[in-house]
PDB file of C-alpha atoms in Angstrom:
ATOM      1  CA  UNK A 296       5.705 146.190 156.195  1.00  0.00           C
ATOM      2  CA  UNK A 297       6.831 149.572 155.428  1.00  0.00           C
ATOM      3  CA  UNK A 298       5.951 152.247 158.565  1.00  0.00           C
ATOM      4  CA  UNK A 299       5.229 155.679 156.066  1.00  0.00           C
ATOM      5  CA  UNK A 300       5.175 158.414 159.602  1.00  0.00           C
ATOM      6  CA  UNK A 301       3.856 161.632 159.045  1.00  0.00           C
ATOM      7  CA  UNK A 302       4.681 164.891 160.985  1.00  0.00           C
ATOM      8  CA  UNK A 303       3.597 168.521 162.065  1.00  0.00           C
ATOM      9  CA  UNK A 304       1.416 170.146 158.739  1.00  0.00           C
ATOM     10  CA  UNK A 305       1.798 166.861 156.540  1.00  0.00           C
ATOM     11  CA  UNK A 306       0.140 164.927 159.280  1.00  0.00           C
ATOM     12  CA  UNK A 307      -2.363 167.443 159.858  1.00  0.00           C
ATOM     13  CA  UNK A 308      -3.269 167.843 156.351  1.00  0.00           C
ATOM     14  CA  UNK A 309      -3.489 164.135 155.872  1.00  0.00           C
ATOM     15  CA  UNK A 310      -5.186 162.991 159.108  1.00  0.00           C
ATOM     16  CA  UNK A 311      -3.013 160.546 159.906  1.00  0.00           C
ATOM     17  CA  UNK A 312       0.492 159.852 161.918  1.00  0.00           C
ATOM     18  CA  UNK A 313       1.124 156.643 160.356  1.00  0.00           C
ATOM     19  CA  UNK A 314       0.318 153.900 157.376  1.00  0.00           C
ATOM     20  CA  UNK A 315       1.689 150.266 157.515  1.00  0.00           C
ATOM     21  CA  UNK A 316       2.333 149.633 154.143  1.00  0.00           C
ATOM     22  CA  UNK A 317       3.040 145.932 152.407  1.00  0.00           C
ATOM     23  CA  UNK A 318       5.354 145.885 149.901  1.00  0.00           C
ATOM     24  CA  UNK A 319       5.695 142.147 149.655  1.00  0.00           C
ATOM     25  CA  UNK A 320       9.091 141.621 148.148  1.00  0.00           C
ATOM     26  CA  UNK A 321       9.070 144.693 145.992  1.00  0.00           C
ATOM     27  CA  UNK A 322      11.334 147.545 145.900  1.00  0.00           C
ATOM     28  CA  UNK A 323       9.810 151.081 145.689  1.00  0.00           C
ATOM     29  CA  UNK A 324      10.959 154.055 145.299  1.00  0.00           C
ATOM     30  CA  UNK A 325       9.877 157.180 147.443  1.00  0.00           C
ATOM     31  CA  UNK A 326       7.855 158.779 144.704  1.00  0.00           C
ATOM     32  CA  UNK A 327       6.511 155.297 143.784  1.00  0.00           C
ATOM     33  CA  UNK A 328       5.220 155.270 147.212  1.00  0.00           C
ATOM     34  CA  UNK A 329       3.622 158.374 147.306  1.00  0.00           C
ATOM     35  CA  UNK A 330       1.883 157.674 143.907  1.00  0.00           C
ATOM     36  CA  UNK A 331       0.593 154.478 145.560  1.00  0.00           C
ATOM     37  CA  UNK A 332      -0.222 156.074 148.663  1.00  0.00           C
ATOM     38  CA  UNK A 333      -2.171 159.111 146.088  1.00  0.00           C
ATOM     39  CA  UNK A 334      -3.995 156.517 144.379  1.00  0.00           C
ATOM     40  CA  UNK A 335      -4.857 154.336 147.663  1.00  0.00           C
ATOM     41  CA  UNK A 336      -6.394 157.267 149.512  1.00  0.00           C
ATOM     42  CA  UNK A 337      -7.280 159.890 147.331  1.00  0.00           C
ATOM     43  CA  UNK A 338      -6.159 162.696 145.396  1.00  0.00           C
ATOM     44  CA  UNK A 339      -6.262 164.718 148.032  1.00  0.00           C
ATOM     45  CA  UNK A 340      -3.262 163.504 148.875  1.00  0.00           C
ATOM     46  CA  UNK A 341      -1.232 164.635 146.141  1.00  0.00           C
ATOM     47  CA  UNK A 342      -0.803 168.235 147.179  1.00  0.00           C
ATOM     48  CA  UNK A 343       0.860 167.329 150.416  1.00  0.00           C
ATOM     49  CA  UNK A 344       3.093 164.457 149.202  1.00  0.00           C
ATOM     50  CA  UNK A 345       4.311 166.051 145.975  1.00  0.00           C
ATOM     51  CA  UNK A 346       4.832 169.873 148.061  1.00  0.00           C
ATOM     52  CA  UNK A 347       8.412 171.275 146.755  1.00  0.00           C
ATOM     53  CA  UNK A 348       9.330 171.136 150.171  1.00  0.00           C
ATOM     54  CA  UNK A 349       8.401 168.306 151.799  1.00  0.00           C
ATOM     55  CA  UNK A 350      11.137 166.211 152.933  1.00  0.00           C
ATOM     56  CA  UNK A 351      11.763 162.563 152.560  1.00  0.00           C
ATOM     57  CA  UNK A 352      13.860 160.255 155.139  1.00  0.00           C
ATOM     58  CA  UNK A 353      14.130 156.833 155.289  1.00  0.00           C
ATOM     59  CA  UNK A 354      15.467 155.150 158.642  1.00  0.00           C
ATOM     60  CA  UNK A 355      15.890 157.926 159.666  1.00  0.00           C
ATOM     61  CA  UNK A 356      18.191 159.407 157.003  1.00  0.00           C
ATOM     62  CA  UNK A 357      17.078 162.103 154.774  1.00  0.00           C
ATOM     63  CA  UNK A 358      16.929 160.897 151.089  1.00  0.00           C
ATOM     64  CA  UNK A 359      15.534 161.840 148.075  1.00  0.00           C
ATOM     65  CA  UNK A 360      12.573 160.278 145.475  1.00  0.00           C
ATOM     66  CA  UNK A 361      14.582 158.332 143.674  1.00  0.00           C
ATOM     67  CA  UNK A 362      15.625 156.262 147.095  1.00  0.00           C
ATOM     68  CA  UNK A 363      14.672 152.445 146.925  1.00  0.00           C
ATOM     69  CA  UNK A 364      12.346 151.572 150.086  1.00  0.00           C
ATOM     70  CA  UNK A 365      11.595 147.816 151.030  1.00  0.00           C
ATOM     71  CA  UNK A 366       9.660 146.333 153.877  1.00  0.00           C
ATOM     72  CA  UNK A 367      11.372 146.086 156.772  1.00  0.00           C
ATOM     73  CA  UNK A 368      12.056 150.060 156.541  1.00  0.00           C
ATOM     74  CA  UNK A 369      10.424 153.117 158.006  1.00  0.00           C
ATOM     75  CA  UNK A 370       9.688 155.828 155.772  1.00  0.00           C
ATOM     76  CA  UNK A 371       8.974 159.398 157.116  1.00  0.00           C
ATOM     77  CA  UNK A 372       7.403 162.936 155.629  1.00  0.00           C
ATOM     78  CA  UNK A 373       8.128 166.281 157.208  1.00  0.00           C
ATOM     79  CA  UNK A 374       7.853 169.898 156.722  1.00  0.00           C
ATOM     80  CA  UNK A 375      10.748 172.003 156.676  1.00  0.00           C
ATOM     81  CA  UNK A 376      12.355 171.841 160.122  1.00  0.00           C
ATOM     82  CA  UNK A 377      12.129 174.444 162.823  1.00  0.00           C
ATOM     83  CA  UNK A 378      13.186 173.308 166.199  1.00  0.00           C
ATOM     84  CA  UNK A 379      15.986 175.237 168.457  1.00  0.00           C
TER      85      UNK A 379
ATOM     86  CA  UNK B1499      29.537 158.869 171.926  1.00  0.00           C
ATOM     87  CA  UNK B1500      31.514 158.820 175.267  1.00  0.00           C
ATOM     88  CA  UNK B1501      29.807 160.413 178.358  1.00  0.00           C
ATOM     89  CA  UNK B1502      31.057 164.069 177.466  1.00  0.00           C
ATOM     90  CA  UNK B1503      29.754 164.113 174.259  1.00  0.00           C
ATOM     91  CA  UNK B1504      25.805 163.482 174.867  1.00  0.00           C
ATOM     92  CA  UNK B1505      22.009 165.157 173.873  1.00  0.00           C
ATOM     93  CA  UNK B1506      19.238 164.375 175.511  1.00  0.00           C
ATOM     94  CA  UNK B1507      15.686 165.131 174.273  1.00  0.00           C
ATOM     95  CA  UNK B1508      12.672 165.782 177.065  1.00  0.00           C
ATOM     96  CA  UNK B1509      10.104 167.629 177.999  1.00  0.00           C
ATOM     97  CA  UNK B1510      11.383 168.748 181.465  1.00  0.00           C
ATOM     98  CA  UNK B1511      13.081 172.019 181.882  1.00  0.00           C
ATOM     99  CA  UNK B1512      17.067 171.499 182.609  1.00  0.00           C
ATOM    100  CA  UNK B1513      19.233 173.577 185.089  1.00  0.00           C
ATOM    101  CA  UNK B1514      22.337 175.196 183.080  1.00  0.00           C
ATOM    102  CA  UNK B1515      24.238 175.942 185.849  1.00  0.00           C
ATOM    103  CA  UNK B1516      24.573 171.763 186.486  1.00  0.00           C
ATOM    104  CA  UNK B1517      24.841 171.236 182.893  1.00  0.00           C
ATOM    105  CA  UNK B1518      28.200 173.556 182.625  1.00  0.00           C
ATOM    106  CA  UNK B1519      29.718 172.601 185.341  1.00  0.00           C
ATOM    107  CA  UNK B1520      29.201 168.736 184.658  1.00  0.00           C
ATOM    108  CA  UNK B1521      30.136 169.374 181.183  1.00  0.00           C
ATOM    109  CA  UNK B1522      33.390 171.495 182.575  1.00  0.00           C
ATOM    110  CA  UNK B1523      34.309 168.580 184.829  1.00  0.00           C
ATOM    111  CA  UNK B1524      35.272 165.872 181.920  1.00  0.00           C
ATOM    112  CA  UNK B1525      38.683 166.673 182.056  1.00  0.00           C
ATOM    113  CA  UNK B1526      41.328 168.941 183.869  1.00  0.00           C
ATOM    114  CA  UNK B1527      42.387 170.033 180.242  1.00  0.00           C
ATOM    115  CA  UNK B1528      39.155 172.275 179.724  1.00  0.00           C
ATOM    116  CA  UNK B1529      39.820 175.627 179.751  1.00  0.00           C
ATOM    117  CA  UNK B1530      36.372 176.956 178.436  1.00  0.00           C
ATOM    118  CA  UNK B1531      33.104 176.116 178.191  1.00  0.00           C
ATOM    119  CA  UNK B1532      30.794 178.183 176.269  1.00  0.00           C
ATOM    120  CA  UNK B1533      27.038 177.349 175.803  1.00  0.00           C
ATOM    121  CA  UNK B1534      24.024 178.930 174.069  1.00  0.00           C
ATOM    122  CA  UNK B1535      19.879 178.662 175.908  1.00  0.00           C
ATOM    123  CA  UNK B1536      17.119 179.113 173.073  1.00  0.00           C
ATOM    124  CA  UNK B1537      14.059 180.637 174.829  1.00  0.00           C
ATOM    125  CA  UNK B1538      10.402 181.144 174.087  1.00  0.00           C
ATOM    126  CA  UNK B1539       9.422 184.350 173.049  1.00  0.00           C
ATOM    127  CA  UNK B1540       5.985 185.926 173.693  1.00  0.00           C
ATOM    128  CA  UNK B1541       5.796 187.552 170.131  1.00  0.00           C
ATOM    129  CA  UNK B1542       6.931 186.604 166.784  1.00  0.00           C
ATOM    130  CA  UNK B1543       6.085 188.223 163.089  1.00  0.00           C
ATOM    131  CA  UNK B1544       3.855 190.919 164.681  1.00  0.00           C
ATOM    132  CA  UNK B1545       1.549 187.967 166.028  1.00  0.00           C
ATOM    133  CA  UNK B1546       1.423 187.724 170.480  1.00  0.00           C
ATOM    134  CA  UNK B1547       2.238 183.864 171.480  1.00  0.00           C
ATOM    135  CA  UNK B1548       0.316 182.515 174.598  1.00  0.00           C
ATOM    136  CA  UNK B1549       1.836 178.533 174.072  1.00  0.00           C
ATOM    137  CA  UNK B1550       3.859 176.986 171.774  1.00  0.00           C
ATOM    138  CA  UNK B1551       4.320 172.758 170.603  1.00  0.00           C
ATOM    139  CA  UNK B1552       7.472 171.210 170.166  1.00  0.00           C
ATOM    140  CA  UNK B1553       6.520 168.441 167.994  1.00  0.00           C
ATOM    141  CA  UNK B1554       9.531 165.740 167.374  1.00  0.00           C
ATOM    142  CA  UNK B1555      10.481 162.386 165.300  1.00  0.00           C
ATOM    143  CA  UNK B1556      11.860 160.421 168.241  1.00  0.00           C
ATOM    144  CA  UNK B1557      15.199 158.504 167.025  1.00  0.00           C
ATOM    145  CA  UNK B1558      15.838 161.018 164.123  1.00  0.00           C
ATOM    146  CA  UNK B1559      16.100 163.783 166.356  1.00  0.00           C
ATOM    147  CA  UNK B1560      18.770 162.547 168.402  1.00  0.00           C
ATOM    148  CA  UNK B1561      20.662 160.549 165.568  1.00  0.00           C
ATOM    149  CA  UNK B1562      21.096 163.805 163.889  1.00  0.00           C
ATOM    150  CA  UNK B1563      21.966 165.750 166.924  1.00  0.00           C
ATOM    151  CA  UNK B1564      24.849 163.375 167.458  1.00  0.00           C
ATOM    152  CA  UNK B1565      25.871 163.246 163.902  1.00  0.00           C
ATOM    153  CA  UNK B1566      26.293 167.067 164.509  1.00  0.00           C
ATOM    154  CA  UNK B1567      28.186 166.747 167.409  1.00  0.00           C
ATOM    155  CA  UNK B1568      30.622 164.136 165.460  1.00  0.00           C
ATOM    156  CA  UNK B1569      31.174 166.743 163.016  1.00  0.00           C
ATOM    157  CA  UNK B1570      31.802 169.316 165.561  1.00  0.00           C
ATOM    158  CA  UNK B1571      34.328 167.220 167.293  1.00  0.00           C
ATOM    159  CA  UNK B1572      35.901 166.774 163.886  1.00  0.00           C
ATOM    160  CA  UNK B1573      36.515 169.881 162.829  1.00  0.00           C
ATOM    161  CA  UNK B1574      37.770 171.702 166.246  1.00  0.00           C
ATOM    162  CA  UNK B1575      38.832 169.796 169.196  1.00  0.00           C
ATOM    163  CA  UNK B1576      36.664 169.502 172.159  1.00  0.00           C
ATOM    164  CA  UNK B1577      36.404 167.755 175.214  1.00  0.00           C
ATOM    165  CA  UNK B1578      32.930 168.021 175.103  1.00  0.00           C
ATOM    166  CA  UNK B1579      29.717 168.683 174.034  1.00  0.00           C
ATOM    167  CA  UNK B1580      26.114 168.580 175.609  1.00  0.00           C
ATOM    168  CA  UNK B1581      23.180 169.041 174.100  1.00  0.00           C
ATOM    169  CA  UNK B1582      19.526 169.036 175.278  1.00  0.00           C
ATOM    170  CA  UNK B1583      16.523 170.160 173.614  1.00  0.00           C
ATOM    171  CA  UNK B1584      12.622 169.914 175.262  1.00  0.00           C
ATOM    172  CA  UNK B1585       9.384 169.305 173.339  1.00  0.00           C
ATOM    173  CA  UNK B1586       6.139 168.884 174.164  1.00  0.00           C
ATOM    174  CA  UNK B1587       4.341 171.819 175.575  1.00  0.00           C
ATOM    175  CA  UNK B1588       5.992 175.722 176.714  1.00  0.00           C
ATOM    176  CA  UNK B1589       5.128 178.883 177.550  1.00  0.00           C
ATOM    177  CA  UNK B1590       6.969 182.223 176.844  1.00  0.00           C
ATOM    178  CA  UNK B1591       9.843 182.699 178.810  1.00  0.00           C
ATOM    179  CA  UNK B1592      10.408 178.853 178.841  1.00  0.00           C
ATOM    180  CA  UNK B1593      14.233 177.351 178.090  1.00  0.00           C
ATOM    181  CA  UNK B1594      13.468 175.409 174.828  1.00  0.00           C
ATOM    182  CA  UNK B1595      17.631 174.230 174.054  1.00  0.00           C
ATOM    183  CA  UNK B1596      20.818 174.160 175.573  1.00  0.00           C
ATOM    184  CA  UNK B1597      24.060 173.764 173.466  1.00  0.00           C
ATOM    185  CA  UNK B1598      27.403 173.763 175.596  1.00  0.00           C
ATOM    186  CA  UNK B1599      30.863 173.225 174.255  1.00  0.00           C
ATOM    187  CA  UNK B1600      34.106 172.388 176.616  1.00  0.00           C
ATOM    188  CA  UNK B1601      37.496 172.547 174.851  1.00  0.00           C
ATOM    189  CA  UNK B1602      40.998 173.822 175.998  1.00  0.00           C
ATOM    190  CA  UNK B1603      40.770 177.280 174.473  1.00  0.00           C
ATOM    191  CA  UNK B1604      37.748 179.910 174.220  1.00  0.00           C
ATOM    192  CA  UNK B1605      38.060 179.848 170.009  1.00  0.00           C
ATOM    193  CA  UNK B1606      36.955 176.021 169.617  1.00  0.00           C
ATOM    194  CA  UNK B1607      34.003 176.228 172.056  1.00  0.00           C
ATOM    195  CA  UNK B1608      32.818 179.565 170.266  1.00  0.00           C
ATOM    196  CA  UNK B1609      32.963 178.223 167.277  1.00  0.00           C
ATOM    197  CA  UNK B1610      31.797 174.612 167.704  1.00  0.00           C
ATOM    198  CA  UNK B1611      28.711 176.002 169.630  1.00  0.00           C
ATOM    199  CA  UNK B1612      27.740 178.217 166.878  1.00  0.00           C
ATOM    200  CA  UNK B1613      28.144 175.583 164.186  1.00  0.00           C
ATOM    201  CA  UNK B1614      26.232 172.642 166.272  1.00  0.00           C
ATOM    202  CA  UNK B1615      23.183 175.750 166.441  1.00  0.00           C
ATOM    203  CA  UNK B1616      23.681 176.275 163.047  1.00  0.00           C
ATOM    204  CA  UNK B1617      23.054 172.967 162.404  1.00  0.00           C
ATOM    205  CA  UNK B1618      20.368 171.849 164.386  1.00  0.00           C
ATOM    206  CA  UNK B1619      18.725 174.757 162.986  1.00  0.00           C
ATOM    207  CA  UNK B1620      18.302 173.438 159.792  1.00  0.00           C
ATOM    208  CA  UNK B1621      18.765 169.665 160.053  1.00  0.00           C
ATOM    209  CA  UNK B1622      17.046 168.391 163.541  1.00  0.00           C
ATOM    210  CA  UNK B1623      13.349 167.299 163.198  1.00  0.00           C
ATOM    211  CA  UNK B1624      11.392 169.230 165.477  1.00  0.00           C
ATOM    212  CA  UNK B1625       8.613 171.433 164.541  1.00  0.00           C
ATOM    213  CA  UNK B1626       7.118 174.314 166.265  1.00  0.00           C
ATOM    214  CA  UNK B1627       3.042 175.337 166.542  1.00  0.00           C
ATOM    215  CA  UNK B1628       2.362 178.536 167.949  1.00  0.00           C
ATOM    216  CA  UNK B1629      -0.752 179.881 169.460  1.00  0.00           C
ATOM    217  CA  UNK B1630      -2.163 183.027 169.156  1.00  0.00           C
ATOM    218  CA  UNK B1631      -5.075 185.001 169.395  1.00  0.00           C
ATOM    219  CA  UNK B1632      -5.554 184.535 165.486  1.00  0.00           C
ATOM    220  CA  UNK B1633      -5.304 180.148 166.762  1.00  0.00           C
ATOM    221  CA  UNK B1634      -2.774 178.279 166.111  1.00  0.00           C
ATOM    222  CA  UNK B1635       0.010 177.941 162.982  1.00  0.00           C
ATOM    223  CA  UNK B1636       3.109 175.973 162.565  1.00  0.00           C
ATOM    224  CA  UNK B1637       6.446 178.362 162.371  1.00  0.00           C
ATOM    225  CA  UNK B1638       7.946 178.508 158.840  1.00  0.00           C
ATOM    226  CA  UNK B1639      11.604 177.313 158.853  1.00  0.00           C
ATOM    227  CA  UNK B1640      13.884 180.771 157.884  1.00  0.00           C
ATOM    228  CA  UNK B1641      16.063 181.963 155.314  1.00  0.00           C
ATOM    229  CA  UNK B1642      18.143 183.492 157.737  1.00  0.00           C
ATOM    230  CA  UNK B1643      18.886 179.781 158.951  1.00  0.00           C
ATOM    231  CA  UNK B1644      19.986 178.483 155.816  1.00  0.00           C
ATOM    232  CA  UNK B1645      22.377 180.992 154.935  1.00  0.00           C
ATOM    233  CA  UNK B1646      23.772 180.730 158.797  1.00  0.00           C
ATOM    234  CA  UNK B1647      24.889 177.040 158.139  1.00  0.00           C
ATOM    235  CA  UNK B1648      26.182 177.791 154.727  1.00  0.00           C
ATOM    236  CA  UNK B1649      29.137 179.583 156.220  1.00  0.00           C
ATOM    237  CA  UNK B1650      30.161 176.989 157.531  1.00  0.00           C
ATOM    238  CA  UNK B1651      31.584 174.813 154.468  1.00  0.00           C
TER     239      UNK B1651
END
């Protein structure tokens, strides 16, 4: 499985913390995930997923859409950070 | 990391005072420690704050703060570094982060505590939700911040 997290505004906007997601023995990239996730729980979802700033990190590494996610990995969405 | 180089991440306040003079006590080489403490204020953009959320990504938040801290070490040399930053819950007036740098010579610890703020600024993953009168928003990160950390490449 593939833990997609969600934080501050994205999480609130969505409704939810955190998706398992099965990816079998696929490969997926982080846009190809959020068009799955789009098309698995709405439209809705496409606003927050696709914002210019939302950032992407996988294992806890900021990355970009084009990154390959598998499962075993943990996949995270976030605002712009603001902490200090 | 060894023991003088370390962040912690908590809700509970922390006393500076025992931070800086643990952090002074690594070696006998240190000849200044410098440190920075963020607070809450009671009023940003016009709008009167009664609370405000620290909201974090546990792991990410101190794998990032340490990569900073690498980086610091890096580029200036220190014999330390601390770094501790709450979440959770605070009012105004509350500490919210302490940097604090220990190297031989004031220019280092300047420096390296400026560019590990800088830093975390931009890069660390916590969030803040204030609450006003209006209810309650989440901060927007800052231009100001971004340009800050560019200086330093």
């Amino acid at each position: 499985m593939v833990d997609v997290l969600f934080f501050a505004s994205i999480r609130e906007q969505l409704g939810t913390d955190k998706i398992a997601l099965d990816l079998a023995d696929q490969t997926m990239s982080v846009n190809e995930v959020k068009q799955h996730l789009i098309k698995t729980y709405g439209q809705e979802w496409e606003g927050a997923l696709f914002a210019a700033n939302i950032i992407n990190a996988v294992n806890q590494k900021v990355v970009d859409g084009d990154y390959a996610v598998s499962n075993g990995d943990e996949l995270a969405f976030f605002p712009p950070v603001t902490g200090g | 990391m060894s023991d003088a180089f370390s962040v912690s991440i908590q809700a509970e306040d922390f006393d500076v005072n025992a931070e800086l003079r643990k952090l002074g006590q690594h070696s006998l080489q240190t000849g200044a420690v410098v440190n920075f403490v963020g607070l809450v204020r009671d009023s940003n953009d016009g709008k009167t704050i009664s609370a405000m959320e620290l909201e974090h990504y546990p792991g990410m938040t101190e794998s990032t703060i340490e990569e900073i801290i690498e980086q610091a070490s890096q580029r200036w040399t220190l014999s330390g570094v601390r770094v501790i930053h709450r979440v959770g819950p605070l009012l105004p007036g509350d500490q919210i982060v302490l940097v604090a740098v220990a190297s031989k010579h004031r220019g280092e610890a300047f420096s390296a505590c400026e560019f590990v703020m800088d830093f975390l600024k931009t890069k660390a993953p916590f969030w803040k939700k204030e609450r006003t009168s209006k209810g309650e928003h989440w901060v927007d990160a800052r231009d100001s911040d971004d340009s800050a950390v560019s200086r330093w490449k």
